[in-house]
Amino acid sequence: MAPDVFHRTAYAEQMAQQLLQPSPLHMNVRSGVLLSGIRRVGKTTFLRQDLVPALEARGALVIYVDLWADRSKSPAVLVLDAVRATLLQMQTPGSGLLQRFKGLNLGAAGITLGFQVEHLGAPGGTTLAQAFSELVAKAKVDVVLIVDEVQQALGTEDGTSLLHALKAARDAVNAQPGTPGYFLFLGTGSHKSLITDMATRHSQPFTGALTTAYEPLGQDFVQWQLQRIAGSPGVVLPSTEVAWAGFQSLGHRPEEMLKALVQLQSAQAPADQAFPIICATLASAAADVELRAIEEFGELGQAVFDFIAQGSETGVSGLFGEEAMASYTARTGGKVPTSQVQKLAEKMISANLIARPGHGIYTVADPFVRKVWLERRRLLQR
């Protein structure tokens, strides 16, 4: 029987290597890395069970914060709490974290910091830049801060202040001549446009950071999932090829895959016939939530979304051009002001229905939703 956890060791090792030991061509990782991927495709699981251990195995001190972990707390509070907890462990004799670094001559008593940890981030207290500078100088390690769902820090005053404070920490540590370690910031998010904006807009503190797409789970995950449950008595399974096709139709979402396999157990038809139908039904149901959100933008909103969906998966331009405006007019039956389309586009970006990967380029935020939208459109036109 396969283990209960699917590990992406090679992917994690590759990312850890790029972060901690970048080649001369990839030094920009020290400006920050922003990793984007649609929801429910396993990003957080990968970060926690694969990337963090890979970074720690290379000697890094990792601080992980999920900004969706407690919506009642602001992003700044969540990050400061995590940093304070880490600093306290580094000062506490016998702590599990300190034990990991016992070979670095930190001493049994841990490191001694020249500030009160509880005052970190408080008005007049120690700044994140000062704290990380002292931590790196005394522990002599790379410090990696992973902020999951980092886009939650955007749009609020304290969130913006937090990002500026993290940039200041990056600059204070990484620009220090002969620094014994680096401060590395990895932000992940499911909102592609906001993640892209963080790295490309000059008003953002992490302008110039490296943006990269999360690699979704592949066929090896599907094979592992099938092997994991194959030993159960009387279990019904599709072939690997059919299972892989179904997983792709489900948008590479592991939870939906397991749900489809559970439903297959009560199917009347042969597995390879029933499984694609089950996956298509689940995919359609999952997309319904997003499609209903599009409908709430009215006839014009649907026309704009349709124009984007029919373009290339990598993006379409001309959203406000003559051809596009004519199609909106035809769809709505009345003349449409460009300003109205622009406002709608911004609202759909905020709702994470569409993304703006570059200036004047628009895409559907979730390729899975785009696929279902186009399939339904084709059915209606028959």
GROMACS .gro file of C-alpha atoms in nm:
model
  382
    1MET     CA    1   0.000   0.000   0.000
    2ALA     CA    2   0.121   0.351  -0.083
    3PRO     CA    3   0.196   0.592   0.205
    4ASP     CA    4  -0.080   0.826   0.324
    5VAL     CA    5   0.102   1.138   0.208
    6PHE     CA    6   0.210   1.214  -0.147
    7HIS     CA    7   0.546   1.389  -0.142
    8ARG     CA    8   0.681   1.607  -0.423
    9THR     CA    9   1.043   1.569  -0.322
   10ALA     CA   10   1.206   1.656  -0.654
   11TYR     CA   11   0.998   1.973  -0.698
   12ALA     CA   12   1.072   2.082  -0.340
   13GLU     CA   13   1.444   2.012  -0.375
   14GLN     CA   14   1.460   2.211  -0.698
   15MET     CA   15   1.284   2.511  -0.541
   16ALA     CA   16   1.494   2.495  -0.223
   17GLN     CA   17   1.813   2.487  -0.433
   18GLN     CA   18   1.702   2.789  -0.636
   19LEU     CA   19   1.616   2.985  -0.323
   20LEU     CA   20   1.919   2.909  -0.108
   21GLN     CA   21   2.191   2.850  -0.367
   22PRO     CA   22   2.088   3.046  -0.676
   23SER     CA   23   2.300   3.043  -0.987
   24PRO     CA   24   2.444   3.376  -1.107
   25LEU     CA   25   2.150   3.400  -1.350
   26HIS     CA   26   1.891   3.357  -1.074
   27MET     CA   27   2.012   3.595  -0.804
   28ASN     CA   28   1.682   3.783  -0.835
   29VAL     CA   29   1.526   3.527  -0.600
   30ARG     CA   30   1.682   3.738  -0.324
   31SER     CA   31   1.450   4.022  -0.426
   32GLY     CA   32   1.158   3.796  -0.338
   33VAL     CA   33   0.966   3.513  -0.503
   34LEU     CA   34   0.591   3.521  -0.571
   35LEU     CA   35   0.430   3.185  -0.648
   36SER     CA   36   0.079   3.181  -0.796
   37GLY     CA   37  -0.165   2.897  -0.850
   38ILE     CA   38  -0.542   2.852  -0.855
   39ARG     CA   39  -0.728   2.739  -0.544
   40ARG     CA   40  -0.740   2.386  -0.411
   41VAL     CA   41  -0.458   2.242  -0.622
   42GLY     CA   42  -0.232   2.151  -0.327
   43LYS     CA   43  -0.012   2.462  -0.287
   44THR     CA   44  -0.035   2.481   0.092
   45THR     CA   45   0.013   2.106   0.133
   46PHE     CA   46   0.325   2.123  -0.083
   47LEU     CA   47   0.465   2.418   0.110
   48ARG     CA   48   0.415   2.262   0.452
   49GLN     CA   49   0.504   1.899   0.393
   50ASP     CA   50   0.765   1.928   0.117
   51LEU     CA   51   0.919   2.272   0.071
   52VAL     CA   52   0.964   2.365   0.437
   53PRO     CA   53   1.143   2.033   0.518
   54ALA     CA   54   1.360   2.069   0.205
   55LEU     CA   55   1.466   2.420   0.310
   56GLU     CA   56   1.531   2.309   0.668
   57ALA     CA   57   1.740   2.014   0.546
   58ARG     CA   58   1.967   2.269   0.377
   59GLY     CA   59   2.013   2.456   0.704
   60ALA     CA   60   1.762   2.738   0.660
   61LEU     CA   61   1.549   2.880   0.938
   62VAL     CA   62   1.194   2.879   0.799
   63ILE     CA   63   0.900   3.084   0.924
   64TYR     CA   64   0.566   2.985   0.768
   65VAL     CA   65   0.256   3.204   0.794
   66ASP     CA   66  -0.087   3.136   0.639
   67LEU     CA   67  -0.286   3.459   0.608
   68TRP     CA   68  -0.605   3.254   0.576
   69ALA     CA   69  -0.537   3.066   0.901
   70ASP     CA   70  -0.727   3.315   1.117
   71ARG     CA   71  -0.939   3.570   0.932
   72SER     CA   72  -1.011   3.752   1.259
   73LYS     CA   73  -0.648   3.867   1.274
   74SER     CA   74  -0.484   4.112   1.036
   75PRO     CA   75  -0.198   3.993   0.813
   76ALA     CA   76   0.046   4.208   1.010
   77VAL     CA   77  -0.054   4.048   1.340
   78LEU     CA   78  -0.026   3.697   1.197
   79VAL     CA   79   0.323   3.760   1.058
   80LEU     CA   80   0.448   3.935   1.371
   81ASP     CA   81   0.311   3.655   1.591
   82ALA     CA   82   0.495   3.394   1.383
   83VAL     CA   83   0.822   3.589   1.387
   84ARG     CA   84   0.799   3.648   1.764
   85ALA     CA   85   0.733   3.276   1.825
   86THR     CA   86   1.040   3.183   1.619
   87LEU     CA   87   1.265   3.435   1.793
   88LEU     CA   88   1.152   3.311   2.135
   89GLN     CA   89   1.235   2.953   2.039
   90MET     CA   90   1.580   3.060   1.922
   91GLN     CA   91   1.635   3.213   2.267
   92THR     CA   92   1.491   2.923   2.468
   93PRO     CA   93   1.738   2.659   2.591
   94GLY     CA   94   1.639   2.310   2.476
   95SER     CA   95   1.369   2.423   2.231
   96GLY     CA   96   1.305   2.197   1.935
   97LEU     CA   97   1.402   2.471   1.693
   98LEU     CA   98   1.728   2.541   1.873
   99GLN     CA   99   1.813   2.169   1.868
  100ARG     CA  100   1.807   2.182   1.486
  101PHE     CA  101   2.090   2.436   1.490
  102LYS     CA  102   2.298   2.288   1.772
  103GLY     CA  103   2.587   2.227   1.534
  104LEU     CA  104   2.619   2.600   1.461
  105ASN     CA  105   2.785   2.687   1.795
  106LEU     CA  106   2.486   2.885   1.912
  107GLY     CA  107   2.537   2.748   2.262
  108ALA     CA  108   2.294   2.554   2.479
  109ALA     CA  109   2.128   2.876   2.589
  110GLY     CA  110   2.050   2.986   2.235
  111ILE     CA  111   2.106   3.330   2.093
  112THR     CA  112   2.085   3.650   2.292
  113LEU     CA  113   1.896   3.928   2.120
  114GLY     CA  114   1.949   4.293   2.198
  115PHE     CA  115   1.578   4.373   2.211
  116GLN     CA  116   1.255   4.259   2.376
  117VAL     CA  117   1.081   4.015   2.143
  118GLU     CA  118   0.736   4.111   2.273
  119HIS     CA  119   0.796   4.470   2.156
  120LEU     CA  120   0.870   4.366   1.799
  121GLY     CA  121   0.661   4.570   1.557
  122ALA     CA  122   0.512   4.789   1.833
  123PRO     CA  123   0.525   5.169   1.799
  124GLY     CA  124   0.874   5.273   1.900
  125GLY     CA  125   0.980   4.910   1.929
  126THR     CA  126   1.215   4.697   1.722
  127THR     CA  127   1.141   4.681   1.350
  128LEU     CA  128   1.135   4.365   1.141
  129ALA     CA  129   1.445   4.491   0.959
  130GLN     CA  130   1.635   4.524   1.289
  131ALA     CA  131   1.510   4.187   1.416
  132PHE     CA  132   1.600   3.989   1.104
  133SER     CA  133   1.937   4.166   1.071
  134GLU     CA  134   2.030   4.065   1.426
  135LEU     CA  135   1.893   3.713   1.384
  136VAL     CA  136   2.096   3.648   1.068
  137ALA     CA  137   2.409   3.807   1.216
  138LYS     CA  138   2.397   3.595   1.533
  139ALA     CA  139   2.258   3.266   1.405
  140LYS     CA  140   2.452   3.288   1.077
  141VAL     CA  141   2.177   3.114   0.878
  142ASP     CA  142   1.951   3.190   0.586
  143VAL     CA  143   1.605   3.294   0.703
  144VAL     CA  144   1.313   3.208   0.475
  145LEU     CA  145   0.977   3.373   0.542
  146ILE     CA  146   0.690   3.198   0.359
  147VAL     CA  147   0.364   3.394   0.353
  148ASP     CA  148   0.079   3.186   0.215
  149GLU     CA  149  -0.206   3.377   0.046
  150VAL     CA  150   0.006   3.691   0.054
  151GLN     CA  151  -0.250   3.889  -0.148
  152GLN     CA  152  -0.451   3.920   0.175
  153ALA     CA  153  -0.197   4.184   0.282
  154LEU     CA  154  -0.300   4.410  -0.006
  155GLY     CA  155  -0.567   4.677   0.018
  156THR     CA  156  -0.533   4.758   0.388
  157GLU     CA  157  -0.310   5.015   0.553
  158ASP     CA  158  -0.148   4.774   0.799
  159GLY     CA  159  -0.106   4.509   0.526
  160THR     CA  160   0.074   4.757   0.303
  161SER     CA  161   0.289   4.867   0.596
  162LEU     CA  162   0.375   4.502   0.662
  163LEU     CA  163   0.494   4.449   0.303
  164HIS     CA  164   0.707   4.763   0.319
  165ALA     CA  165   0.853   4.642   0.651
  166LEU     CA  166   0.941   4.306   0.493
  167LYS     CA  167   1.105   4.481   0.198
  168ALA     CA  168   1.308   4.689   0.443
  169ALA     CA  169   1.412   4.367   0.620
  170ARG     CA  170   1.516   4.214   0.288
  171ASP     CA  171   1.724   4.517   0.198
  172ALA     CA  172   1.881   4.547   0.544
  173VAL     CA  173   2.001   4.185   0.549
  174ASN     CA  174   2.080   4.113   0.185
  175ALA     CA  175   2.266   4.439   0.116
  176GLN     CA  176   2.494   4.391   0.416
  177PRO     CA  177   2.852   4.331   0.292
  178GLY     CA  178   2.971   3.982   0.390
  179THR     CA  179   2.635   3.883   0.537
  180PRO     CA  180   2.651   3.530   0.690
  181GLY     CA  181   2.302   3.456   0.563
  182TYR     CA  182   2.019   3.598   0.354
  183PHE     CA  183   1.659   3.694   0.417
  184LEU     CA  184   1.441   3.525   0.156
  185PHE     CA  185   1.075   3.610   0.108
  186LEU     CA  186   0.837   3.367  -0.062
  187GLY     CA  187   0.478   3.480  -0.108
  188THR     CA  188   0.214   3.251  -0.253
  189GLY     CA  189  -0.136   3.328  -0.369
  190SER     CA  190  -0.438   3.210  -0.562
  191HIS     CA  191  -0.511   3.553  -0.711
  192LYS     CA  192  -0.286   3.565  -1.017
  193SER     CA  193  -0.346   3.931  -1.105
  194LEU     CA  194  -0.270   4.057  -0.757
  195ILE     CA  195   0.041   3.840  -0.736
  196THR     CA  196   0.158   3.973  -1.074
  197ASP     CA  197   0.084   4.331  -0.970
  198MET     CA  198   0.296   4.287  -0.656
  199ALA     CA  199   0.600   4.216  -0.873
  200THR     CA  200   0.536   4.460  -1.159
  201ARG     CA  201   0.371   4.775  -1.022
  202HIS     CA  202   0.619   5.040  -0.913
  203SER     CA  203   0.398   5.135  -0.620
  204GLN     CA  204   0.440   4.786  -0.471
  205PRO     CA  205   0.728   4.719  -0.229
  206PHE     CA  206   0.823   4.390  -0.397
  207THR     CA  207   0.851   4.531  -0.749
  208GLY     CA  208   1.112   4.325  -0.931
  209ALA     CA  209   1.045   4.006  -0.737
  210LEU     CA  210   1.049   3.682  -0.935
  211THR     CA  211   0.702   3.555  -1.029
  212THR     CA  212   0.649   3.190  -1.106
  213ALA     CA  213   0.354   2.954  -1.149
  214TYR     CA  214   0.292   2.663  -0.914
  215GLU     CA  215   0.332   2.332  -1.094
  216PRO     CA  216   0.006   2.137  -1.052
  217LEU     CA  217   0.006   1.772  -0.949
  218GLY     CA  218   0.082   1.534  -1.233
  219GLN     CA  219   0.023   1.177  -1.344
  220ASP     CA  220   0.251   1.040  -1.070
  221PHE     CA  221   0.001   1.171  -0.812
  222VAL     CA  222  -0.285   0.991  -0.990
  223GLN     CA  223  -0.087   0.665  -0.993
  224TRP     CA  224  -0.009   0.708  -0.622
  225GLN     CA  225  -0.375   0.773  -0.541
  226LEU     CA  226  -0.485   0.460  -0.727
  227GLN     CA  227  -0.217   0.247  -0.559
  228ARG     CA  228  -0.308   0.387  -0.218
  229ILE     CA  229  -0.666   0.260  -0.233
  230ALA     CA  230  -0.613  -0.046  -0.454
  231GLY     CA  231  -0.565  -0.271  -0.153
  232SER     CA  232  -0.912  -0.203  -0.013
  233PRO     CA  233  -1.140  -0.508  -0.051
  234GLY     CA  234  -1.382  -0.487  -0.343
  235VAL     CA  235  -1.263  -0.143  -0.455
  236VAL     CA  236  -1.347  -0.036  -0.812
  237LEU     CA  237  -1.084   0.165  -0.996
  238PRO     CA  238  -1.049   0.317  -1.344
  239SER     CA  239  -0.739   0.258  -1.555
  240THR     CA  240  -0.447   0.495  -1.501
  241GLU     CA  241  -0.512   0.664  -1.838
  242VAL     CA  242  -0.881   0.725  -1.764
  243ALA     CA  243  -0.803   0.841  -1.410
  244TRP     CA  244  -0.542   1.088  -1.538
  245ALA     CA  245  -0.783   1.231  -1.795
  246GLY     CA  246  -1.045   1.266  -1.521
  247PHE     CA  247  -0.800   1.440  -1.288
  248GLN     CA  248  -0.716   1.689  -1.562
  249SER     CA  249  -1.086   1.759  -1.623
  250LEU     CA  250  -1.117   1.829  -1.249
  251GLY     CA  251  -0.854   2.103  -1.274
  252HIS     CA  252  -0.581   1.896  -1.102
  253ARG     CA  253  -0.769   1.925  -0.770
  254PRO     CA  254  -0.683   1.634  -0.538
  255GLU     CA  255  -0.995   1.665  -0.319
  256GLU     CA  256  -1.222   1.646  -0.623
  257MET     CA  257  -1.028   1.343  -0.749
  258LEU     CA  258  -1.086   1.155  -0.425
  259LYS     CA  259  -1.454   1.254  -0.432
  260ALA     CA  260  -1.484   1.112  -0.785
  261LEU     CA  261  -1.322   0.782  -0.679
  262VAL     CA  262  -1.566   0.754  -0.386
  263GLN     CA  263  -1.865   0.810  -0.616
  264LEU     CA  264  -1.728   0.549  -0.858
  265GLN     CA  265  -1.778   0.278  -0.594
  266SER     CA  266  -2.157   0.302  -0.630
  267ALA     CA  267  -2.163   0.340  -1.009
  268GLN     CA  268  -2.352   0.078  -1.215
  269ALA     CA  269  -2.148   0.108  -1.536
  270PRO     CA  270  -1.791  -0.023  -1.584
  271ALA     CA  271  -1.529   0.194  -1.417
  272ASP     CA  272  -1.371   0.334  -1.734
  273GLN     CA  273  -1.713   0.434  -1.866
  274ALA     CA  274  -1.849   0.578  -1.541
  275PHE     CA  275  -1.542   0.768  -1.420
  276PRO     CA  276  -1.528   1.031  -1.699
  277ILE     CA  277  -1.899   1.104  -1.646
  278ILE     CA  278  -1.853   1.139  -1.271
  279CYS     CA  279  -1.555   1.373  -1.322
  280ALA     CA  280  -1.743   1.584  -1.576
  281THR     CA  281  -2.038   1.616  -1.337
  282LEU     CA  282  -1.815   1.715  -1.044
  283ALA     CA  283  -1.622   1.959  -1.262
  284SER     CA  284  -1.944   2.120  -1.375
  285ALA     CA  285  -2.073   2.148  -1.018
  286ALA     CA  286  -1.746   2.299  -0.896
  287ALA     CA  287  -1.748   2.551  -1.181
  288ASP     CA  288  -2.110   2.647  -1.111
  289VAL     CA  289  -2.006   2.860  -0.812
  290GLU     CA  290  -1.772   3.066  -1.032
  291LEU     CA  291  -2.018   3.079  -1.321
  292ARG     CA  292  -2.294   3.211  -1.094
  293ALA     CA  293  -2.055   3.485  -0.985
  294ILE     CA  294  -2.008   3.580  -1.351
  295GLU     CA  295  -2.386   3.594  -1.401
  296GLU     CA  296  -2.407   3.847  -1.118
  297PHE     CA  297  -2.217   4.093  -1.341
  298GLY     CA  298  -2.510   4.096  -1.581
  299GLU     CA  299  -2.525   4.061  -1.958
  300LEU     CA  300  -2.233   4.296  -2.018
  301GLY     CA  301  -2.015   4.120  -1.762
  302GLN     CA  302  -2.085   3.786  -1.929
  303ALA     CA  303  -2.003   3.936  -2.269
  304VAL     CA  304  -1.668   4.064  -2.140
  305PHE     CA  305  -1.589   3.731  -1.976
  306ASP     CA  306  -1.686   3.547  -2.295
  307PHE     CA  307  -1.454   3.765  -2.505
  308ILE     CA  308  -1.164   3.679  -2.272
  309ALA     CA  309  -1.253   3.310  -2.250
  310GLN     CA  310  -1.260   3.271  -2.628
  311GLY     CA  311  -0.909   3.411  -2.659
  312SER     CA  312  -0.587   3.227  -2.594
  313GLU     CA  313  -0.547   3.059  -2.257
  314THR     CA  314  -0.234   3.268  -2.204
  315GLY     CA  315  -0.425   3.593  -2.254
  316VAL     CA  316  -0.615   3.820  -2.490
  317SER     CA  317  -0.567   4.187  -2.572
  318GLY     CA  318  -0.810   4.437  -2.724
  319LEU     CA  319  -1.063   4.414  -2.442
  320PHE     CA  320  -1.161   4.775  -2.513
  321GLY     CA  321  -1.096   4.769  -2.888
  322GLU     CA  322  -1.350   4.818  -3.169
  323GLU     CA  323  -1.409   4.447  -3.228
  324ALA     CA  324  -1.464   4.376  -2.860
  325MET     CA  325  -1.691   4.679  -2.809
  326ALA     CA  326  -1.900   4.576  -3.111
  327SER     CA  327  -1.945   4.228  -2.964
  328TYR     CA  328  -2.060   4.375  -2.631
  329THR     CA  329  -2.310   4.597  -2.812
  330ALA     CA  330  -2.445   4.301  -3.007
  331ARG     CA  331  -2.479   4.096  -2.689
  332THR     CA  332  -2.647   4.364  -2.478
  333GLY     CA  333  -2.852   4.528  -2.753
  334GLY     CA  334  -2.732   4.879  -2.668
  335LYS     CA  335  -2.426   5.102  -2.699
  336VAL     CA  336  -2.173   5.034  -2.427
  337PRO     CA  337  -1.936   5.304  -2.296
  338THR     CA  338  -1.572   5.198  -2.272
  339SER     CA  339  -1.558   5.330  -1.916
  340GLN     CA  340  -1.831   5.088  -1.814
  341VAL     CA  341  -1.636   4.793  -1.955
  342GLN     CA  342  -1.321   4.911  -1.775
  343LYS     CA  343  -1.505   4.929  -1.441
  344LEU     CA  344  -1.654   4.584  -1.493
  345ALA     CA  345  -1.314   4.439  -1.580
  346GLU     CA  346  -1.163   4.583  -1.261
  347LYS     CA  347  -1.448   4.438  -1.053
  348MET     CA  348  -1.404   4.095  -1.211
  349ILE     CA  349  -1.031   4.111  -1.140
  350SER     CA  350  -1.107   4.191  -0.776
  351ALA     CA  351  -1.346   3.894  -0.769
  352ASN     CA  352  -1.063   3.673  -0.907
  353LEU     CA  353  -1.272   3.576  -1.210
  354ILE     CA  354  -1.027   3.721  -1.460
  355ALA     CA  355  -0.657   3.804  -1.430
  356ARG     CA  356  -0.431   4.067  -1.582
  357PRO     CA  357  -0.091   3.898  -1.630
  358GLY     CA  358   0.050   4.195  -1.822
  359HIS     CA  359  -0.041   4.545  -1.940
  360GLY     CA  360  -0.353   4.523  -2.159
  361ILE     CA  361  -0.357   4.140  -2.139
  362TYR     CA  362  -0.646   3.954  -1.974
  363THR     CA  363  -0.709   3.587  -1.901
  364VAL     CA  364  -0.967   3.380  -1.717
  365ALA     CA  365  -0.821   3.338  -1.367
  366ASP     CA  366  -0.900   2.967  -1.348
  367PRO     CA  367  -0.836   2.759  -1.665
  368PHE     CA  368  -1.075   2.497  -1.526
  369VAL     CA  369  -1.363   2.750  -1.522
  370ARG     CA  370  -1.271   2.869  -1.873
  371LYS     CA  371  -1.292   2.511  -2.003
  372VAL     CA  372  -1.640   2.455  -1.853
  373TRP     CA  373  -1.760   2.796  -1.978
  374LEU     CA  374  -1.653   2.719  -2.336
  375GLU     CA  375  -1.801   2.368  -2.326
  376ARG     CA  376  -2.138   2.504  -2.213
  377ARG     CA  377  -2.124   2.775  -2.477
  378ARG     CA  378  -2.071   2.514  -2.747
  379LEU     CA  379  -2.367   2.310  -2.620
  380LEU     CA  380  -2.595   2.616  -2.630
  381GLN     CA  381  -2.494   2.692  -2.990
  382ARG     CA  382  -2.580   2.346  -3.120
   0.00000   0.00000   0.00000
